[in-house]
Coordinates of C-alpha atoms in Angstrom, one line a residue:
X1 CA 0.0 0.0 0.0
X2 CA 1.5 3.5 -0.6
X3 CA 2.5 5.5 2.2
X4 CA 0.4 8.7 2.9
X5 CA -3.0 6.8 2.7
X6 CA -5.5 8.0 5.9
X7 CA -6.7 5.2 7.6
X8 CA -9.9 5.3 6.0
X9 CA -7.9 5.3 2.5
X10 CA -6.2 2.1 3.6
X11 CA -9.5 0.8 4.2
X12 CA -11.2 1.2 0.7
X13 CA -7.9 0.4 -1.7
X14 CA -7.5 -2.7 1.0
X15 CA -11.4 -3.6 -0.2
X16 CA -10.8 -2.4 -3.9
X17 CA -8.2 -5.1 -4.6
X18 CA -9.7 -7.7 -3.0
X19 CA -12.8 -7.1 -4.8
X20 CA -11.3 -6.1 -8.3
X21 CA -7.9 -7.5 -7.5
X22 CA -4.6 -5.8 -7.8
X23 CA -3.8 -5.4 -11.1
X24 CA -6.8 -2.9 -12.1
X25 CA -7.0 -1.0 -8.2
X26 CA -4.9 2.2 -8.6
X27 CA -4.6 3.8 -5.0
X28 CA -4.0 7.2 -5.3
X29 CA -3.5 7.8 -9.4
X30 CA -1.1 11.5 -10.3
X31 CA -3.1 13.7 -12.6
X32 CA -3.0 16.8 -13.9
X33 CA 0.1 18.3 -13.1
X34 CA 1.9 16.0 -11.0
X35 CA -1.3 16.2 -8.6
X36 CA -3.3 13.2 -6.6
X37 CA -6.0 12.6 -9.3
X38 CA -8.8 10.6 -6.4
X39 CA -8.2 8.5 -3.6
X40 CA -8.8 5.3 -5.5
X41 CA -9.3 4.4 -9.1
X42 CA -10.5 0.9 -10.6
X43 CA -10.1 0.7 -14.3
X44 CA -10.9 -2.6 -15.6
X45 CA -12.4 -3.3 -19.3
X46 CA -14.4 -0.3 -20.8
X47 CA -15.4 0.6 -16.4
X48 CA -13.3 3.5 -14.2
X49 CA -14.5 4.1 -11.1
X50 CA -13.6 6.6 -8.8
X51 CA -13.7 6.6 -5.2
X52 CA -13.2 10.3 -3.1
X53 CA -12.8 8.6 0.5
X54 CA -13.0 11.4 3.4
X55 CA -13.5 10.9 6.9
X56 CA -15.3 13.8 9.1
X57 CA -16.3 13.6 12.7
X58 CA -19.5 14.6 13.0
X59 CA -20.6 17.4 15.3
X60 CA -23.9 17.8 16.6
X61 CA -24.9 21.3 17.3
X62 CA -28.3 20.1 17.5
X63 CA -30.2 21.7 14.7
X64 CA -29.3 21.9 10.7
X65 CA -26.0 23.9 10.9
X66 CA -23.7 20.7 12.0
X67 CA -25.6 18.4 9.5
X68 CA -24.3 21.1 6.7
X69 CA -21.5 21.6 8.1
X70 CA -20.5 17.8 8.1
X71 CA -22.3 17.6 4.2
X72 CA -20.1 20.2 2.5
X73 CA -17.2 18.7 3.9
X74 CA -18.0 15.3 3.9
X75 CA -19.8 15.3 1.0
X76 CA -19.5 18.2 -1.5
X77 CA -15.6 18.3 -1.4
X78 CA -16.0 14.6 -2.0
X79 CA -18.1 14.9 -5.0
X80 CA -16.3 18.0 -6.6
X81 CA -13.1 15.8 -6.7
X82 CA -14.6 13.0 -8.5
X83 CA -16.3 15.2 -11.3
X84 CA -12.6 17.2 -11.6
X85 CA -11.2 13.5 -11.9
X86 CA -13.5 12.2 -14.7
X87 CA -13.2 15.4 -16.1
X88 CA -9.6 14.5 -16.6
X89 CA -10.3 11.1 -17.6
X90 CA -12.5 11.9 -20.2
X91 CA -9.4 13.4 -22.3
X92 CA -6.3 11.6 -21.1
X93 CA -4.9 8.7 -22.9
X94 CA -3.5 7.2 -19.8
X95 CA -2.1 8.1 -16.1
X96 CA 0.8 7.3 -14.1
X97 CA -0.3 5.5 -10.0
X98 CA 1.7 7.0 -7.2
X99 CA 4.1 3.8 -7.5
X100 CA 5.2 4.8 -11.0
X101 CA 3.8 2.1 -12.8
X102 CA 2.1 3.2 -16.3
X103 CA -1.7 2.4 -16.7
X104 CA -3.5 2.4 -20.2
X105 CA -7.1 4.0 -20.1
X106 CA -9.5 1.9 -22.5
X107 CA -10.6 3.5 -25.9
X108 CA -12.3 7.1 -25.2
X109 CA -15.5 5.8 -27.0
X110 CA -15.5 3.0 -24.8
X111 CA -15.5 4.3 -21.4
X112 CA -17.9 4.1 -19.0
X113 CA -17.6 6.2 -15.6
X114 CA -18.9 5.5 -11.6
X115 CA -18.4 8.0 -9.4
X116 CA -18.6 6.9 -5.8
X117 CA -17.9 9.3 -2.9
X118 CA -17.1 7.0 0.9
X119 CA -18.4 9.6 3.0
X120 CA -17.4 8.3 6.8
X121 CA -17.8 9.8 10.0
X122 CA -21.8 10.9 10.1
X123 CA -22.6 7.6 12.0
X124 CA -25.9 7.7 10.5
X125 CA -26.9 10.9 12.5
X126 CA -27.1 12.4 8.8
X127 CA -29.1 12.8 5.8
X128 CA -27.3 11.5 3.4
X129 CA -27.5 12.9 -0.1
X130 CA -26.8 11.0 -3.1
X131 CA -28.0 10.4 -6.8
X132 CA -27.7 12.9 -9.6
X133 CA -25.8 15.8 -8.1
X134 CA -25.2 18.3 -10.9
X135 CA -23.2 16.0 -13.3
X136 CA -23.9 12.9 -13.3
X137 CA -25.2 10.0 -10.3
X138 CA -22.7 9.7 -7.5
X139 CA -23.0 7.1 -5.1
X140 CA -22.8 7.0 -1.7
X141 CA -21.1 4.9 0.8
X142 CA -20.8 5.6 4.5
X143 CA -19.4 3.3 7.5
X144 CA -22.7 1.2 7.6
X145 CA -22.9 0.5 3.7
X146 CA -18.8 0.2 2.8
X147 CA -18.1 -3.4 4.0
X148 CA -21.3 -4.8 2.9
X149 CA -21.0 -3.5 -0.4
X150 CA -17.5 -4.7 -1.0
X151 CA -18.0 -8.0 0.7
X152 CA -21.9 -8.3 -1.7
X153 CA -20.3 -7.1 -5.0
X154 CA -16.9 -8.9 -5.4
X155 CA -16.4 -8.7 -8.7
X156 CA -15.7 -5.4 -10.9
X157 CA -18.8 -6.8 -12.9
X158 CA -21.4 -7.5 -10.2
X159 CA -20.4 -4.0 -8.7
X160 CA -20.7 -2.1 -11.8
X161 CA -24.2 -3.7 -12.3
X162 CA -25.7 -3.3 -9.1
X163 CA -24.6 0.7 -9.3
X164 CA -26.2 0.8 -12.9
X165 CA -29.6 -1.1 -11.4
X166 CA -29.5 2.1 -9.0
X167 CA -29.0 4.6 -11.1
X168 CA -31.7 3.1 -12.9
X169 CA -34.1 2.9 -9.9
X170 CA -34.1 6.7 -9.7
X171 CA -34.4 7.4 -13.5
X172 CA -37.4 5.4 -13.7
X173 CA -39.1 7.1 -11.2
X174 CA -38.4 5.0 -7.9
X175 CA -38.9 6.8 -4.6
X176 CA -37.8 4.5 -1.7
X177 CA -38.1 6.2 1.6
X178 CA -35.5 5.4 4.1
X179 CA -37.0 4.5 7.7
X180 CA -33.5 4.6 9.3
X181 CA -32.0 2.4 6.6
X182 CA -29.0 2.9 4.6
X183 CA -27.5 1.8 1.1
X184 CA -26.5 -1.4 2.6
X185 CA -30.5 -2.5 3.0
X186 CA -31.6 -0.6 -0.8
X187 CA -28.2 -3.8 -1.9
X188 CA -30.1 -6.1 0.1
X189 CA -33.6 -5.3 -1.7
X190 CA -31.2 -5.9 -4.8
X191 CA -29.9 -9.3 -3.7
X192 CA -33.3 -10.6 -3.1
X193 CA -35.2 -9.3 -6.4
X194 CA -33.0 -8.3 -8.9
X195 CA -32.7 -4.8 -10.8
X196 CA -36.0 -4.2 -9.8
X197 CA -34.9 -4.2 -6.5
X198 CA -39.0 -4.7 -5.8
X199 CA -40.2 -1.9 -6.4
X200 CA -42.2 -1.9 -9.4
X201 CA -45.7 -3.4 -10.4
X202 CA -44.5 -7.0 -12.1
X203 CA -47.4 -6.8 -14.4
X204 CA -47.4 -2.5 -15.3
X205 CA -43.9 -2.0 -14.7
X206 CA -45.0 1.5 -12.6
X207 CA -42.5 2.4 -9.9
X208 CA -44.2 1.9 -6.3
X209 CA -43.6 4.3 -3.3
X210 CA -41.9 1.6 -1.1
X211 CA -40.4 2.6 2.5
X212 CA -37.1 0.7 3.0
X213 CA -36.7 -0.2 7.2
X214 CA -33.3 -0.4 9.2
X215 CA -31.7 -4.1 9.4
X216 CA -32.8 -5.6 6.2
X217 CA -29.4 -6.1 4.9
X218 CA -28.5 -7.6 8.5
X219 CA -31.5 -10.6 8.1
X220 CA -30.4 -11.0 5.0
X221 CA -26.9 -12.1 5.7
X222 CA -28.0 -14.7 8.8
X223 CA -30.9 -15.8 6.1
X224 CA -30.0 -19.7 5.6
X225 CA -30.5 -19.0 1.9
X226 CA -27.7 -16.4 1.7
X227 CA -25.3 -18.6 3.6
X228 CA -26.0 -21.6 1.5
X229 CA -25.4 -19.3 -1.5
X230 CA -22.3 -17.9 -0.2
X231 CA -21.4 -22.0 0.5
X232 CA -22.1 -22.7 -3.1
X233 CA -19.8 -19.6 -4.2
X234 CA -16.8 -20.7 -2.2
X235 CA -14.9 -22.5 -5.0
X236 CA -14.9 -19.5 -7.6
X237 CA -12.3 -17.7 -5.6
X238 CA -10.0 -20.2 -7.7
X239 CA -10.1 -18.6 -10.4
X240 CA -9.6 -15.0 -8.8
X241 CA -6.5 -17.0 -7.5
X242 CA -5.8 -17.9 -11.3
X243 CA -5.8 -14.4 -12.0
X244 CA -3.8 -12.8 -9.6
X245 CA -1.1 -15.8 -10.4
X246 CA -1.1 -14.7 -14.3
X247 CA -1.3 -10.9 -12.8
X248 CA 1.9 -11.5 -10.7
X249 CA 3.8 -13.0 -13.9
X250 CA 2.7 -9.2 -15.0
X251 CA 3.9 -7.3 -12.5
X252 CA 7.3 -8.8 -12.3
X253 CA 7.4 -8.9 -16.5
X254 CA 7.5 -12.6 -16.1
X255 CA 5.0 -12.9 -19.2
X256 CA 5.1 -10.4 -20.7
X257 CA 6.0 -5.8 -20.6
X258 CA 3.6 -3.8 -18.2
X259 CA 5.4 -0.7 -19.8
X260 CA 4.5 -0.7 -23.2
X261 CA 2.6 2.2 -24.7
X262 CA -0.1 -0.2 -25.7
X263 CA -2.4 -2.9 -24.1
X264 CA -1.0 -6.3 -24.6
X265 CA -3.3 -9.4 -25.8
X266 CA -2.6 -10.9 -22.8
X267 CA -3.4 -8.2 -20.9
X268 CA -6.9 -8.3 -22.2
X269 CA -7.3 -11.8 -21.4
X270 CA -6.7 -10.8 -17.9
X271 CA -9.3 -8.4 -17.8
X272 CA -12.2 -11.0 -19.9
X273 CA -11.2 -13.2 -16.9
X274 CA -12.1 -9.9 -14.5
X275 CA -14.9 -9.2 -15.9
X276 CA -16.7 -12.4 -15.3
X277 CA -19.2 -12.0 -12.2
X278 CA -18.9 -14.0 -9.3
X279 CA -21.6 -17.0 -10.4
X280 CA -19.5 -17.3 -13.2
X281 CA -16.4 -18.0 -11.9
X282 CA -17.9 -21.2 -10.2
X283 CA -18.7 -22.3 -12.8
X284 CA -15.4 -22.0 -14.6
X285 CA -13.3 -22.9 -11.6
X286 CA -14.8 -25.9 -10.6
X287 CA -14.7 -26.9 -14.3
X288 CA -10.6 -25.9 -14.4
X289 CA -9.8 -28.0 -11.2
X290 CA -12.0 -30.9 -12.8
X291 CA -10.7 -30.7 -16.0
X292 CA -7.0 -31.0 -14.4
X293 CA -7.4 -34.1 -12.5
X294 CA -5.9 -37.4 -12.7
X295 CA -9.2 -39.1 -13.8
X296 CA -9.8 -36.8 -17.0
X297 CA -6.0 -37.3 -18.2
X298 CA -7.3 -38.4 -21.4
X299 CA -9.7 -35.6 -21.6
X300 CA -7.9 -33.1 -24.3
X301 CA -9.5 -30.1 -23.6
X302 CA -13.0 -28.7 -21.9
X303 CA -15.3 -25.6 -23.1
X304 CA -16.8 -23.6 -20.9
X305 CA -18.9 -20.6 -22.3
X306 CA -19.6 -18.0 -19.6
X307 CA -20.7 -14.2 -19.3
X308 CA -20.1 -11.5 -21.6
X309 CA -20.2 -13.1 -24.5
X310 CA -16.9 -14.8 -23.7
X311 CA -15.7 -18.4 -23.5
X312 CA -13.1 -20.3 -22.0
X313 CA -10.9 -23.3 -23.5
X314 CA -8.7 -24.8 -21.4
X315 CA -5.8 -27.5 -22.2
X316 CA -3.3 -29.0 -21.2
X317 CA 0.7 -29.8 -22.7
X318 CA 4.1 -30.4 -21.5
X319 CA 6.5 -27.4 -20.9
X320 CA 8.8 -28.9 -22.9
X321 CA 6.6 -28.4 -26.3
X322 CA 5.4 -25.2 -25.1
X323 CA 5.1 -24.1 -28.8
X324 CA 3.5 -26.5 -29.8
X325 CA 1.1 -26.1 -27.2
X326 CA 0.3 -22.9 -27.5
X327 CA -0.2 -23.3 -31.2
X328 CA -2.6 -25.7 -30.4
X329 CA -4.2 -23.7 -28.1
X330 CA -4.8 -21.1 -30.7
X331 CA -6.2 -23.2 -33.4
X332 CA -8.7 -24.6 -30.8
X333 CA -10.2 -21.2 -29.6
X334 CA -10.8 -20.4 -33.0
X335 CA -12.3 -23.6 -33.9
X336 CA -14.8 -22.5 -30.9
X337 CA -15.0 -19.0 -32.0
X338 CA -16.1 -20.4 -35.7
X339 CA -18.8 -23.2 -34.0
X340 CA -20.3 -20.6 -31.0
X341 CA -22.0 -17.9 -33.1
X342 CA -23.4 -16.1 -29.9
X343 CA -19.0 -15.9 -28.2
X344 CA -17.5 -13.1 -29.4
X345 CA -14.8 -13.9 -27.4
X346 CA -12.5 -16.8 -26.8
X347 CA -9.6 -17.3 -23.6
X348 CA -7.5 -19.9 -24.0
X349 CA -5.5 -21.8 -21.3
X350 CA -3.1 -24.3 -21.2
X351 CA -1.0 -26.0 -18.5
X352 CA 0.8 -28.8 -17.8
X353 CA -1.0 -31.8 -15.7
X354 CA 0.1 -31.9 -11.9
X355 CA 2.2 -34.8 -11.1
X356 CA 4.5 -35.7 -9.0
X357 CA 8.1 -34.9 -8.6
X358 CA 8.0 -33.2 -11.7
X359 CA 10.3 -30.1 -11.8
X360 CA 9.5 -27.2 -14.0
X361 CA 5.6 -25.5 -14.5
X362 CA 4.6 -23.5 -17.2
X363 CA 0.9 -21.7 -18.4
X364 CA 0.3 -20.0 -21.6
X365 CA -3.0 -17.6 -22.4
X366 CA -4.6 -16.9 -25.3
X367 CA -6.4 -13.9 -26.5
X368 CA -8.9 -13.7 -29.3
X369 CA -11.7 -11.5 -29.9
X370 CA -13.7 -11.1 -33.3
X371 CA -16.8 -9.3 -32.6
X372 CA -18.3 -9.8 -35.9

């Protein structure tokens, strides 16, 4: 973690790269002119998000003035550095994080933006305002809502859709009245119905005035249902484990340069695999760990077609005919690409078969996207 970061700083890049992982959490980005661009910056696929994090003891002075007070500061400042950020964003080709290291923004045309200010330090003793706030929705998360967002939405993917299904609540004419609740219990309307979150007539589609009560995140989470789902989930954290090993083959340029002025095909595989939503990678991790065991030896290779109109072929070859391998590899993600008229894109793995007492491990990734 960089030195300098506040506490609460810490706190949110801590969450970021555990949720997005490493390689696409930027804690404390350089702007313009040598100058901290936001507290913390996620840029992953066509999605930035920015998070302003401030933390402002609340004073009561026991009418409107300290609830202001605490707003502009805790707020307002919050939210007028995330529009200069994107602001920034919207014309820069790429930035520099505080460690040096050169990022790559995705194609101008491409970019989609989530503001997010982490407003702590109210202790729910405030009105909390959030939603379109002169330019553009901002979201807001305080001490109750932080954790239970990042541990809900652990993927870049399922966070970036759960803050659309919001923004969307609002523009379609939604009114939920908080009864002491926070944006922890509007996610836990979300997990339970979907982006709908509820609120609207199933059969006119007409928003409904709905008043949203203190602790229904909290039964949620000690719900059997929500535990057994959590059970079920358990497994796909292989693959974010498969990710961060090909990420630290990155980092160190043990695959291939982090500092070239353009984004690598590897690179991009990395983020397809990012991009899939945490049901998803289940799936594809309990099919990778099946796939590699000793009973499916004679198994060549195993599909798996998964979210964003992506798929995932995964084989297997000894490190000493890597080229071979990989060309292998290659011809089979496009045999997939030609057969699956709905994938647009194909990631290709291969690895060599545990055994024992064998010295000497390799992996090779594939890249291939043809959108048409």
């Amino acid at each position: 973690m960089p030195p300098g970061l506040t506490p609460s700083e810490q706190l949110v890049n801590k969450l970021g790269a555990i949720s997005f992982l490493r390689l696409w959490t930027h804690p404390n980005p350089v702007g313009k002119g040598g100058k901290e661009l936001c507290d913390c910056l996620v840029v992953c696929g066509p999605h930035i998000i920015i998070f302003s994090v401030k933390e402002i003891e609340y004073r009561d002075t026991g009418d409107a003035v300290g609830w202001e007070r605490w707003q502009k500061s805790a707020i307002e400042k919050s939210v007028k550095q995330i529009w200069g950020a994107e602001r920034w964003l919207q014309v820069a080709d790429g930035l520099i994080r505080s460690d040096g290291r050169e990022i790559t923004l995705p194609p101008k045309k491409d970019r989609r933006f989530h503001r997010i200010t982490v407003s702590l330090g109210g202790r729910g003793k405030v009105p909390l305002k959030w939603g379109d706030l002169g330019h553009g929705f901002v979201h807001l998360l305080d001490e109750y809502s932080l954790e239970a967002t990042f541990n809900e939405l652990t993927t870049v993917t399922d966070f970036v859709r759960y803050l659309s299904a919001a923004e969307s609540l609002f523009e379609r004419g939604a009114t939920p009245v908080f009864m002491g609740a926070g944006a922890e219990d509007l996610l836990a309307l979300y997990v339970q119905n979907g982006p709908d979150f509820g609120l609207f007539d199933p059969d006119t589609g007409q928003p409904a005035l709905a008043f949203i009560h203190e602790g229904v995140w909290l039964a949620l989470t000690k719900s059997a249902d929500y535990l057994a789902r959590n059970r079920d989930l358990a497994s796909s954290y292989a693959w974010d484990n498969l990710i961060e090993s090909f990420a630290q083959d990155l980092l160190t340029d043990g695959m291939f340069d982090m500092f070239r002025k353009e984004v690598t095909q590897n690179e991009l595989a990395l983020v397809a695999m990012a991009l899939q939503p945490r049901c998803h990678r289940a799936n594809l991790a309990d099919a990778f760990l099946e796939f590699l065991r000793p009973i499916n030896a004679r198994i060549a290779a195993r599909l798996i077609v998964a979210d964003n109109d992506t798929a995932f072929v995964f084989t297997t070859g000894d490190s000493a005919e890597r080229e071979f391998r990989g060309r292998e590899l290659m011809l089979r993600c496009l045999v997939v690409r030609g057969r699956c008229k709905s994938v647009k894109t194909v990631i290709g793995i291969a690895t060599d078969r545990p055994k024992k007492g064998r010295q000497g491990h390799s992996s090779d990734i594939v890249y291939l996207h043809i959108p048409h």
